[in-house]
Coordinates of C-alpha atoms and ligand atoms in Angstrom, one line a residue:
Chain A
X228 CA -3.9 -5.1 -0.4
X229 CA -0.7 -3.3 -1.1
X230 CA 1.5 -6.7 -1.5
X231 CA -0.5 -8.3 -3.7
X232 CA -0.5 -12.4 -4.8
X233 CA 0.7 -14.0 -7.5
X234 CA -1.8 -16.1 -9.3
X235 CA -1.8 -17.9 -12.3
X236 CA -4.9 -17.7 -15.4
X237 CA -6.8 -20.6 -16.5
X238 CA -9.4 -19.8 -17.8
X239 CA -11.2 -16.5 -20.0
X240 CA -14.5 -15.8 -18.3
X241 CA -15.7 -12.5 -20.6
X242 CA -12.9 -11.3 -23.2
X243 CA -15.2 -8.4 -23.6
X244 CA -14.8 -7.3 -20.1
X245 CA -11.5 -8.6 -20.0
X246 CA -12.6 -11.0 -16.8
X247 CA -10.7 -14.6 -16.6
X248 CA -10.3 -17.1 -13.2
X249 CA -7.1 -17.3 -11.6
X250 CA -5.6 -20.1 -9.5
X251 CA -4.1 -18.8 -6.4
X252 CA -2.3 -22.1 -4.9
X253 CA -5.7 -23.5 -4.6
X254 CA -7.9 -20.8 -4.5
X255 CA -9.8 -19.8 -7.5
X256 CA -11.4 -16.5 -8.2
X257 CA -12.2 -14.2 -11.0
X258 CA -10.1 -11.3 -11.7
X259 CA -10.1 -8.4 -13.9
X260 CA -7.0 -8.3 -16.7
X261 CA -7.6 -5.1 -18.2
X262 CA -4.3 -3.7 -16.7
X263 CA -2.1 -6.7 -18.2
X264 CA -3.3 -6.7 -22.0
X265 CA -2.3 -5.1 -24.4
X266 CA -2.9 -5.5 -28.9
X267 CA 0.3 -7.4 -29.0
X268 CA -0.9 -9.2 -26.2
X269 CA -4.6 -10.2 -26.0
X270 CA -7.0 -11.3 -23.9
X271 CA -7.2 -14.9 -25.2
X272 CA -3.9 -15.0 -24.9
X273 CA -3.6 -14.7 -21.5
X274 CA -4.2 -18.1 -20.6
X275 CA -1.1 -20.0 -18.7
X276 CA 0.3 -16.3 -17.3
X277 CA 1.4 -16.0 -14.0
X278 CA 0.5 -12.3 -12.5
X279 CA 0.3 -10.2 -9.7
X280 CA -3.1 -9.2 -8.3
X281 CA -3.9 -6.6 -6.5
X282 CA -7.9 -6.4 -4.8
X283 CA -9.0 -8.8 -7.6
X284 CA -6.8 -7.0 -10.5
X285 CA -3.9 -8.6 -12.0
X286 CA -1.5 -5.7 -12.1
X287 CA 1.2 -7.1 -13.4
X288 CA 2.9 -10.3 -15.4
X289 CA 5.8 -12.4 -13.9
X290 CA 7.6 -15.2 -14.9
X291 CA 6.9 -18.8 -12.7
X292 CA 10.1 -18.8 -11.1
X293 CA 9.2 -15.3 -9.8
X294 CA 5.7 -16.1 -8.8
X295 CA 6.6 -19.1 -7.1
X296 CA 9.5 -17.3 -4.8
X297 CA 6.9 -14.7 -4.3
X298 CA 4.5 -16.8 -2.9
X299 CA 6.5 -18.4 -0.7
X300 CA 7.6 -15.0 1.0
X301 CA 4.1 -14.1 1.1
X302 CA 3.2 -17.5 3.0
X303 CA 6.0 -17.5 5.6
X304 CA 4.5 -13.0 5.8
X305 CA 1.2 -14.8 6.7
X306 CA 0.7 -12.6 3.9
X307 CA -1.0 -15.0 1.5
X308 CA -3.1 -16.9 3.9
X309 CA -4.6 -13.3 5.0
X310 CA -5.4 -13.0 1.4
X311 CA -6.7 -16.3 0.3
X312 CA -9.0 -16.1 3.0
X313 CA -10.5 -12.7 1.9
X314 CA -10.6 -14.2 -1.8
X315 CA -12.2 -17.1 -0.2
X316 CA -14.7 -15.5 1.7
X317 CA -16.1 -13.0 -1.0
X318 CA -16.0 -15.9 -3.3
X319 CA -19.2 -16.7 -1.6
X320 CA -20.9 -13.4 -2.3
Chain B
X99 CA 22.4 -12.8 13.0
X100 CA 20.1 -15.2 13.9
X101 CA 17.5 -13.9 11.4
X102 CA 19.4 -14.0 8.3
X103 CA 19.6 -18.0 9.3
X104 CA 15.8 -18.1 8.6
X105 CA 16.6 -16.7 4.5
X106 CA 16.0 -19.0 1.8
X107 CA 19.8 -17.7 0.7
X108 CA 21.3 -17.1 4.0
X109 CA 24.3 -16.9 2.0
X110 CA 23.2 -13.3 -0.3
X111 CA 21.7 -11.9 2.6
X112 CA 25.0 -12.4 5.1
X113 CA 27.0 -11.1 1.9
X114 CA 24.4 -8.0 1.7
X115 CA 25.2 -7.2 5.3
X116 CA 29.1 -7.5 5.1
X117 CA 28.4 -5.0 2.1
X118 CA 26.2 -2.9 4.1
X119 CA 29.0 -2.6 7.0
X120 CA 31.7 -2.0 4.6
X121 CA 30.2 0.8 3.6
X122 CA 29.0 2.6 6.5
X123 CA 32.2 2.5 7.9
X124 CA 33.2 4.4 4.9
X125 CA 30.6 6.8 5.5
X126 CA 30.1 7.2 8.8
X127 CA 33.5 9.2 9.7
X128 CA 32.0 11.9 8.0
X129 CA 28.8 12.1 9.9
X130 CA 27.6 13.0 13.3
X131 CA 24.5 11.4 13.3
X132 CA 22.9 8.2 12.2
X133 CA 22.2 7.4 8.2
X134 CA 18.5 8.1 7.9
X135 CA 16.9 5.9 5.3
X136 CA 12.8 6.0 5.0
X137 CA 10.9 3.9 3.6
X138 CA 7.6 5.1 2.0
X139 CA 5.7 2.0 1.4
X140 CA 4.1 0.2 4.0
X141 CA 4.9 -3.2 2.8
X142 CA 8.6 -2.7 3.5
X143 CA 7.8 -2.1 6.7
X144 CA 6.2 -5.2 7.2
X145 CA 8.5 -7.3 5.5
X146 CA 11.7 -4.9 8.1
X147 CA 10.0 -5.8 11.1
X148 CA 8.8 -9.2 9.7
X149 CA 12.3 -10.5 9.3
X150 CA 13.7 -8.4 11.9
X151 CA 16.3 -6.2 8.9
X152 CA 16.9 -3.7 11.3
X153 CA 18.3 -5.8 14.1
X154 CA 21.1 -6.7 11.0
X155 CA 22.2 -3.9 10.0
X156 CA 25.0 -1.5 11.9
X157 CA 23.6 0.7 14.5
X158 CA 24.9 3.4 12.0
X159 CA 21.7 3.2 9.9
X160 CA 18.4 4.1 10.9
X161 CA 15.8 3.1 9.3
X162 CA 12.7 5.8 9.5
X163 CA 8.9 3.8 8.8
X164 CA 7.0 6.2 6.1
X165 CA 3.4 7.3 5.6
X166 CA 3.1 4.5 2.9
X167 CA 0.1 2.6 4.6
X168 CA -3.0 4.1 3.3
X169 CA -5.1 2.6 5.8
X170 CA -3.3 4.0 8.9
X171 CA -3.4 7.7 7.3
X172 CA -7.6 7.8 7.0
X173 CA -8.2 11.0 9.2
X174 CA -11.5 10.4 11.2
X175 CA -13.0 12.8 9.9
X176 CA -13.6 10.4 6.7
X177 CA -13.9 7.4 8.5
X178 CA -17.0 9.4 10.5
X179 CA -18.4 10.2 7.3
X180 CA -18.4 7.0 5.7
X181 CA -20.3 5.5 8.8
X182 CA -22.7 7.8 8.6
X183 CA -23.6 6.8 4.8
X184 CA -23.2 2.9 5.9
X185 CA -25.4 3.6 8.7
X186 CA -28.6 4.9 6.2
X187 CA -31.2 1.9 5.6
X188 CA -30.7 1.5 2.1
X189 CA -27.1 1.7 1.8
X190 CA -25.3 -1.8 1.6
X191 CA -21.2 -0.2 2.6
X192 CA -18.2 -2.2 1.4
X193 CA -14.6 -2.1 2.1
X194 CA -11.4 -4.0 2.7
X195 CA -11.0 -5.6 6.3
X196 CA -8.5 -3.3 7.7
X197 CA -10.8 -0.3 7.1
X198 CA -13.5 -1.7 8.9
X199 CA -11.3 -1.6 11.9
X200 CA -10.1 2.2 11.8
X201 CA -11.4 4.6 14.5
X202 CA -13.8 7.1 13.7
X203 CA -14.8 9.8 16.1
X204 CA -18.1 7.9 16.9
X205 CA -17.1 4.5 15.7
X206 CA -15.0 2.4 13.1
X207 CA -16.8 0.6 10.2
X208 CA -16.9 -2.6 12.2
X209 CA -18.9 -1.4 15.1
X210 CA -21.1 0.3 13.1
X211 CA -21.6 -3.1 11.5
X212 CA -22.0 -4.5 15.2
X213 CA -24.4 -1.7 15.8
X214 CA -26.6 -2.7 12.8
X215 CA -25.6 -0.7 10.0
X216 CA -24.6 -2.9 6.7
X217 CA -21.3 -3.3 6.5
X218 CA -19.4 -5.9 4.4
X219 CA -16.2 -7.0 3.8
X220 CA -14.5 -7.6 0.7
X221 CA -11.9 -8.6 -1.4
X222 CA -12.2 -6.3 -4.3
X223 CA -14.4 -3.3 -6.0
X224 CA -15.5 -5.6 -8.5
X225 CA -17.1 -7.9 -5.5
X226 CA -19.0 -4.7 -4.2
X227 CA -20.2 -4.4 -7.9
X228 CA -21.2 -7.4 -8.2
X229 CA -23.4 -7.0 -5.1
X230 CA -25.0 -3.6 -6.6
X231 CA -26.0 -6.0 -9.4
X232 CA -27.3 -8.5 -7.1
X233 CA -29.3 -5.9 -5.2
X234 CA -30.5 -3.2 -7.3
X235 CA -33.2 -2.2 -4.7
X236 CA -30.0 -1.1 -2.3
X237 CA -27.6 1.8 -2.7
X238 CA -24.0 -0.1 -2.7
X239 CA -21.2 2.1 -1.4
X240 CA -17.5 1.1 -2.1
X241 CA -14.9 2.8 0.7
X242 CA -11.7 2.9 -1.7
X243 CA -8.7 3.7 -0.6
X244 CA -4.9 3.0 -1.4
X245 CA -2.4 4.1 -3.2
X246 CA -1.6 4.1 -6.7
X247 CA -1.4 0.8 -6.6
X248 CA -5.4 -0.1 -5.7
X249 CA -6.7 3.5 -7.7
X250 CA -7.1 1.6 -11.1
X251 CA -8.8 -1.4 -9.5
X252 CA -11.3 1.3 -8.5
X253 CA -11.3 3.5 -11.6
X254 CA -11.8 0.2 -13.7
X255 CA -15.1 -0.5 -11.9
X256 CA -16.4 2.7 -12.0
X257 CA -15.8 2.3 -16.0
X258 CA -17.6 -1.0 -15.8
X259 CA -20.5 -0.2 -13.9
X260 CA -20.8 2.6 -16.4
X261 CA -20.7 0.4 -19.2
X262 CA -23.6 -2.1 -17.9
X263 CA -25.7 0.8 -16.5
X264 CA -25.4 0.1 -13.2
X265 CA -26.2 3.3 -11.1
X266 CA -27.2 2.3 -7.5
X267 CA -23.2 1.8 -6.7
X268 CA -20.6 4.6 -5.8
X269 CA -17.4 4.8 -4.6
X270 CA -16.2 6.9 -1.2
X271 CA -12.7 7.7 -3.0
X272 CA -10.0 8.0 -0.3
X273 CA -7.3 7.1 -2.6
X274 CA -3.9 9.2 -2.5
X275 CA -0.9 9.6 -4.9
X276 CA 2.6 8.9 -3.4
X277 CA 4.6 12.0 -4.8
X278 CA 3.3 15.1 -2.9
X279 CA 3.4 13.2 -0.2
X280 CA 7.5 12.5 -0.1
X281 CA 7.6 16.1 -1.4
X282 CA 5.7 17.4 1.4
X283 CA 7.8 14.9 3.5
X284 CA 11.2 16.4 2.1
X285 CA 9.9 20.3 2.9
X286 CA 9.0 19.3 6.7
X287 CA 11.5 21.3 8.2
X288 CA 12.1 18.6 11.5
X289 CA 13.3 15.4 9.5
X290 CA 16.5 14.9 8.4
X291 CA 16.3 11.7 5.6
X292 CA 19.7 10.4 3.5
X293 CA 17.4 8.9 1.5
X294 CA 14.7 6.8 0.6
X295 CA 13.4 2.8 -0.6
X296 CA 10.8 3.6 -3.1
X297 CA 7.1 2.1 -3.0
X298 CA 7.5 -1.0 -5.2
X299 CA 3.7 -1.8 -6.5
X300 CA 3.2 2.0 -6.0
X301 CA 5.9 2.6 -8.6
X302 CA 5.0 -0.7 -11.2
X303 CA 1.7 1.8 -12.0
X304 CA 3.4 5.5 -11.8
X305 CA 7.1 4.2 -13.1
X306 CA 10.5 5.7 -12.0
X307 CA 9.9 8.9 -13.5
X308 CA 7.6 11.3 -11.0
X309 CA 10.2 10.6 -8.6
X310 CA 13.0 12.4 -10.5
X311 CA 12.4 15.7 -8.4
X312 CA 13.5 13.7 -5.4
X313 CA 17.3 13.2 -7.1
X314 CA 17.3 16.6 -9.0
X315 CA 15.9 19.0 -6.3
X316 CA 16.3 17.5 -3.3
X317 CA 19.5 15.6 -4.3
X318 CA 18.4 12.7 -2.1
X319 CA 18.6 9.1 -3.3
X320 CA 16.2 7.0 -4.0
X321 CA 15.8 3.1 -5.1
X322 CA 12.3 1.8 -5.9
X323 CA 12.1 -2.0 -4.0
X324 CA 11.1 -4.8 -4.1
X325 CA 9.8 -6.5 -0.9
X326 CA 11.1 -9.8 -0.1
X327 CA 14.0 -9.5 2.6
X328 CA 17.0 -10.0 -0.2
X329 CA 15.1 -7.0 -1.9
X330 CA 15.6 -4.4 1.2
X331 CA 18.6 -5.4 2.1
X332 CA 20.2 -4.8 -2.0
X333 CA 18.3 -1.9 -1.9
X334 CA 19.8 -0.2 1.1
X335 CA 23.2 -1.3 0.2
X336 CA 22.4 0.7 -3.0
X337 CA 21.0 4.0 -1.2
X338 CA 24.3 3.5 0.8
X339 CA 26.5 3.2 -2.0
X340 CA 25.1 6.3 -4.0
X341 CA 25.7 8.1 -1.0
X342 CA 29.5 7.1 -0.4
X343 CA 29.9 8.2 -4.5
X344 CA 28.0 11.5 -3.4
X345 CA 25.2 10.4 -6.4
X346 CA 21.5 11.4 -5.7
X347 CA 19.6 9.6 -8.5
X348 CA 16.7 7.8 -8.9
X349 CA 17.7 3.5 -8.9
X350 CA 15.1 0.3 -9.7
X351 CA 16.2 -2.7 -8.0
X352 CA 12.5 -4.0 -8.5
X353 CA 12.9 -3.9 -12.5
X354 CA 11.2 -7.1 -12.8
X355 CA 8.0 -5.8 -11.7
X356 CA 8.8 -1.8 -12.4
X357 CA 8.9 -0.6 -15.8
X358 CA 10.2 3.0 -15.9
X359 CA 7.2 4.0 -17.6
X360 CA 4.8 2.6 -15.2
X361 CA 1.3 1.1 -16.7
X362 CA -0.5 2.5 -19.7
X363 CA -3.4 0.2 -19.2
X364 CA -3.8 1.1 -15.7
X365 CA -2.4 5.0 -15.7
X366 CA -5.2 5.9 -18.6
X367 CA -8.5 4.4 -16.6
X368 CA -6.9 6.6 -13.4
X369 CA -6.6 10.2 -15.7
X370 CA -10.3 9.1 -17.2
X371 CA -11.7 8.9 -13.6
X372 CA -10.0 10.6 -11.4
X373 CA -8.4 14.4 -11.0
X374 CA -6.5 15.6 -8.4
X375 CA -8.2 17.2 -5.1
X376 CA -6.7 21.1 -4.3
X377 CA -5.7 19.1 -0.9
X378 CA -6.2 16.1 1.5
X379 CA -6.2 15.7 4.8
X380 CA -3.9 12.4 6.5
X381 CA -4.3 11.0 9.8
X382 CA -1.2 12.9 11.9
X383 CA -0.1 14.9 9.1
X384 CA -3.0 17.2 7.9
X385 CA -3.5 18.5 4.8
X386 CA -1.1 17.8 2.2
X387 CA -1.9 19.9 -1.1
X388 CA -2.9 17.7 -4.2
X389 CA -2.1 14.5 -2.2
X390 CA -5.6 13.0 -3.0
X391 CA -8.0 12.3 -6.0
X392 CA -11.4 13.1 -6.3
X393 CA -14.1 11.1 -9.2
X394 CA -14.2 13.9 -11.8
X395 CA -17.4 15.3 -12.9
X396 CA -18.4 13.1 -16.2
X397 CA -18.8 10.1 -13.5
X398 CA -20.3 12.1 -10.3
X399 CA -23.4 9.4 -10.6
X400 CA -20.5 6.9 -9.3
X401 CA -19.3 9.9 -6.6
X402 CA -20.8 8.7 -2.8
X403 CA -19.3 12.2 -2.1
X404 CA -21.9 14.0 -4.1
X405 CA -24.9 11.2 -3.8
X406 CA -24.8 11.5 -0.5
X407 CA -23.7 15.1 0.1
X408 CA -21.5 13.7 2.7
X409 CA -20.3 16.7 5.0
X410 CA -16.2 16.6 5.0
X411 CA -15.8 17.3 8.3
X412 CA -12.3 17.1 10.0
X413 CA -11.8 16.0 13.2
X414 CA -8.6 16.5 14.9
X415 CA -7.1 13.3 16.0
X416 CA -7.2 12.6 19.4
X417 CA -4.8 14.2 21.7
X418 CA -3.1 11.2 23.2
X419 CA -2.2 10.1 20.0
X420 CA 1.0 10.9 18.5
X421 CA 0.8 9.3 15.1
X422 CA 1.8 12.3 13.3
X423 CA 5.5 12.2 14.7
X424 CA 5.6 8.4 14.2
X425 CA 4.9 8.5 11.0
X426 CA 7.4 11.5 10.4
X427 CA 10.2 9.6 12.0
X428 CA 10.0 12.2 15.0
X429 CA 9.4 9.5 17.9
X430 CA 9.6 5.7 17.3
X431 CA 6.6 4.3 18.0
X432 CA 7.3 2.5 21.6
X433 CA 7.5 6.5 22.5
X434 CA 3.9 7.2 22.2
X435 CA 2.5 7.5 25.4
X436 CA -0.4 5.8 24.7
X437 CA 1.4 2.5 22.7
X438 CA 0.8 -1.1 24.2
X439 CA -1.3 0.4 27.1
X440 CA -4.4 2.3 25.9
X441 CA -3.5 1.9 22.3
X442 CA -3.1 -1.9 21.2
X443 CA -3.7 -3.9 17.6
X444 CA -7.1 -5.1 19.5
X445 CA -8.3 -1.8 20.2
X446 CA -6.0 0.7 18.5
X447 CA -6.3 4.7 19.1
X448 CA -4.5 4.9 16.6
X449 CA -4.5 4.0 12.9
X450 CA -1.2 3.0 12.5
X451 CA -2.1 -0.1 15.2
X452 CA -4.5 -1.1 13.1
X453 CA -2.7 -2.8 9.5
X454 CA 0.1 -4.7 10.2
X455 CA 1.5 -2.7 7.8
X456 CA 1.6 0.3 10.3
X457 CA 4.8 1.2 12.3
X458 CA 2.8 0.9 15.8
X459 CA 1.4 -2.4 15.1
X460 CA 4.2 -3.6 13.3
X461 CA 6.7 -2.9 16.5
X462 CA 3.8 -4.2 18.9
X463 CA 4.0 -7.8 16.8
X464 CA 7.5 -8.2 16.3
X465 CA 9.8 -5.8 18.4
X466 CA 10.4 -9.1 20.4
X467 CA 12.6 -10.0 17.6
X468 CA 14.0 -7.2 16.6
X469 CA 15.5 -7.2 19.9
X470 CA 16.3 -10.6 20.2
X471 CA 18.3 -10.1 16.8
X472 CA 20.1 -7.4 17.7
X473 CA 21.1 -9.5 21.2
X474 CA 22.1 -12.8 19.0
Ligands
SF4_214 S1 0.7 3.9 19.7 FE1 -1.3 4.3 18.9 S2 -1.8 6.4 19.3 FE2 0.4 6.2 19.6 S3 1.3 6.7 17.6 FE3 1.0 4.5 17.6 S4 -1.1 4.2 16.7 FE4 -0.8 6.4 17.2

């Protein structure tokens, strides 16, 4: 919850309610982007970013290198697979 | 050193150290008692015990574990009242895992679950949303809590379920804001901190800024973090080194995910849904004033507080349990009477046994190591 997981956006799901799908090494799952737009930096744009998510929120933007390093840590933590697994399992809501 | 073997740069990190001893030994002639650095944030202390940072650095630094995991600070009294909302027929009640597991005075979430109440876990607010949409005959009830760091994730739903229309969901807001809680941490009159790693995803909503009251009043360092083991150890070398200078200001070795300024986006939904409580109560510390948020008034459809008229009560945690001086750096947690015999990650007393994130649980999985690197 509190270390979040980098993922990256493929795809725009509702620019209204500024919803796309993420790809978390694998996984894929909707998130919320409200937090990580911005008028210089709209949702449609937003395709190809890597960010940091947070309960289904992407909180913040990083660059690959970052992400990549990140999720790494977060794998040897047992952090990610913790995580992945709740994404997974809600996923089937 | 055996851990700093296991770093991806084994190099940085045995540099960091050297750095780290240099230092101290500067320091340390003038001091009669260890160097006291706490961190706040629970994910450091996952990521110390994780790769066993302690066991590295001299014996001249202590490192105290903070009140930064909001699941291990849920009093019971809250936990109690939330299963009594999950445990009404119509109410569908949905949370993050390591709530479910929490102790209650009755029960945690997950035996109410067992029990028969509906309880589900999820992954995010927006997946208990969806399930109010899903099931508009049901009352859905979202148990939020976190930090700074999860309270937009909540606010932003509560703003979307208002935009659809949606009224059969609410949230049970637990969430807590970081900064009278190191205040109220700084005024305790039996700790004694040289200074502090700042919460790093706490900090990449609020910013640098709120903390400035810790350099300017309390004249106590502080560098927000980052978490991966490279990330602790530059950050304590640069509490250390602001120390030696005699500086007390406010450092951001996590800039790459920190801005100063925090997040707009994410700061404005939080001020349109939430205000500030007069005071909360934490698990081991009591009340702490304006340490929690409540859902303001223009959105008390969305307030399970005031749909359900749930009771407050507080219920004093139990008396074997000595959280409260473990998470004030008082005891260490292998001190607790109660730790690894009544009190356990399977069936913890305790909330901070319950999230790995917690000091209990965290020494209880990996204090092996730590002592094996401090042997190596
Ligand atoms: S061992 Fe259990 S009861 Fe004792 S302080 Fe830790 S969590 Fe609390």
């Amino acid at each position: 919850m509190c270390l979040g997981i980098p993922g990256r956006i493929v795809k725009i799901d509702d620019v209204e309610k500024k919803l796309a799908t993420v790809d978390v090494s694998g996984v894929k799952r909707q998130v919320n982007v409200a937090c990580v737009v911005s008028d210089a930096h709209p949702v449609e744009s937003c395709i190809g970013d890597w960010v940091l998510i947070h309960v289904g929120f992407a909180m913040s933007r990083i660059n690959e290198a970052e992400a990549a390093e990140t999720l790494k840590i977060l794998h040897e933590l047992g952090e990610a697979q913790a995580e992945m697994e709740a994404m997974r399992l809600s996923g089937a809501i | 050193m055996k851990y700093v073997d296991e770093f991806r740069d084994r190099e940085k990190a045995a540099t960091l150290v050297k750095k780290i001893q240099g230092l101290v030994s500067e320091i340390a002639i003038t001091k009669d008692r260890p160097i006291a650095i706490m961190e706040v944030c629970g994910g450091h202390t996952h990521s110390i015990f994780r790769y066993g940072i302690e066991g590295m650095l001299p014996k001249e630094i202590e490192l105290v574990h903070g009140p930064g995991c909001p699941v291990c600070v849920l009093p019971m009294g809250r936990i109690d009242d939330c299963v009594a909302v999950a445990e009404r027929p119509e109410v569908i009640c949905t949370t993050f895992g390591d709530a479910m597991r929490v102790p209650g005075s009755r029960k945690s979430l997950l035996q109410a679950k067992a029990d028969g109440a509906d309880v589900r876990m999820v992954y995010s607010p927006m997946d208990s949303l969806a399930l109010a949409r899903k099931n508009p005959d049901r009352e859905v009830v979202f148990f939020g809590i976190g930090f700074e760091t999860t309270m937009p994730s909540t606010a932003l739903t509560i703003l979307q379920a208002e935009a659809e229309g949606i009224t059969n969901f609410s949230v049970f807001c637990n969430h807590i804001t970081i900064v009278p809680t190191i205040k109220a941490i700084l005024d305790s009159p039996d700790l004694q901190l040289d200074g502090f790693l700042g919460p790093g995803h706490v900090s990449m909503v609020i910013g640098t800024k709120p903390y400035e009251f810790v350099s300017r009043y309390y004249r106590r360092p502080m560098v927000v973090a980052g978490f991966e083991p490279l990330d602790v150890l530059q950050s304590i070398w640069m509490v250390l080194k602001q120390i030696k200078d005699g500086r007390a200001e406010i450092e951001n070795q996590y800039a790459r995910i920190v801005p100063d300024d925090g997040n707009d986006r994410a700061l404005e939904a939080v001020a349109k849904v939430y205000e500030l409580r007069e005071f909360f109560e934490w698990r081991g510390l009591g009340s702490i004033d304006h340490s929690g948020v409540r859902i303001r008034d223009d959105y008390a459809v969305y307030d399970a507080e005031q749909k359900f008229a749930m009771p407050n009560i507080k219920i004093a945690d139990p008396k074997s349990c000595q959280c409260g001086e473990v998470l004030k750096g008082v005891i260490k947690p292998w001190q607790c009477k109660v730790f690894g015999t009544a009190c356990t990650p399977e069936t913890p007393l305790g909330a901070l046994m319950v999230s790995s994130e917690g000091a209990c649980a965290a020494y209880y999985q990996y204090g092996g190591i730590k002592k094996q690197a401090v042997a190596s």
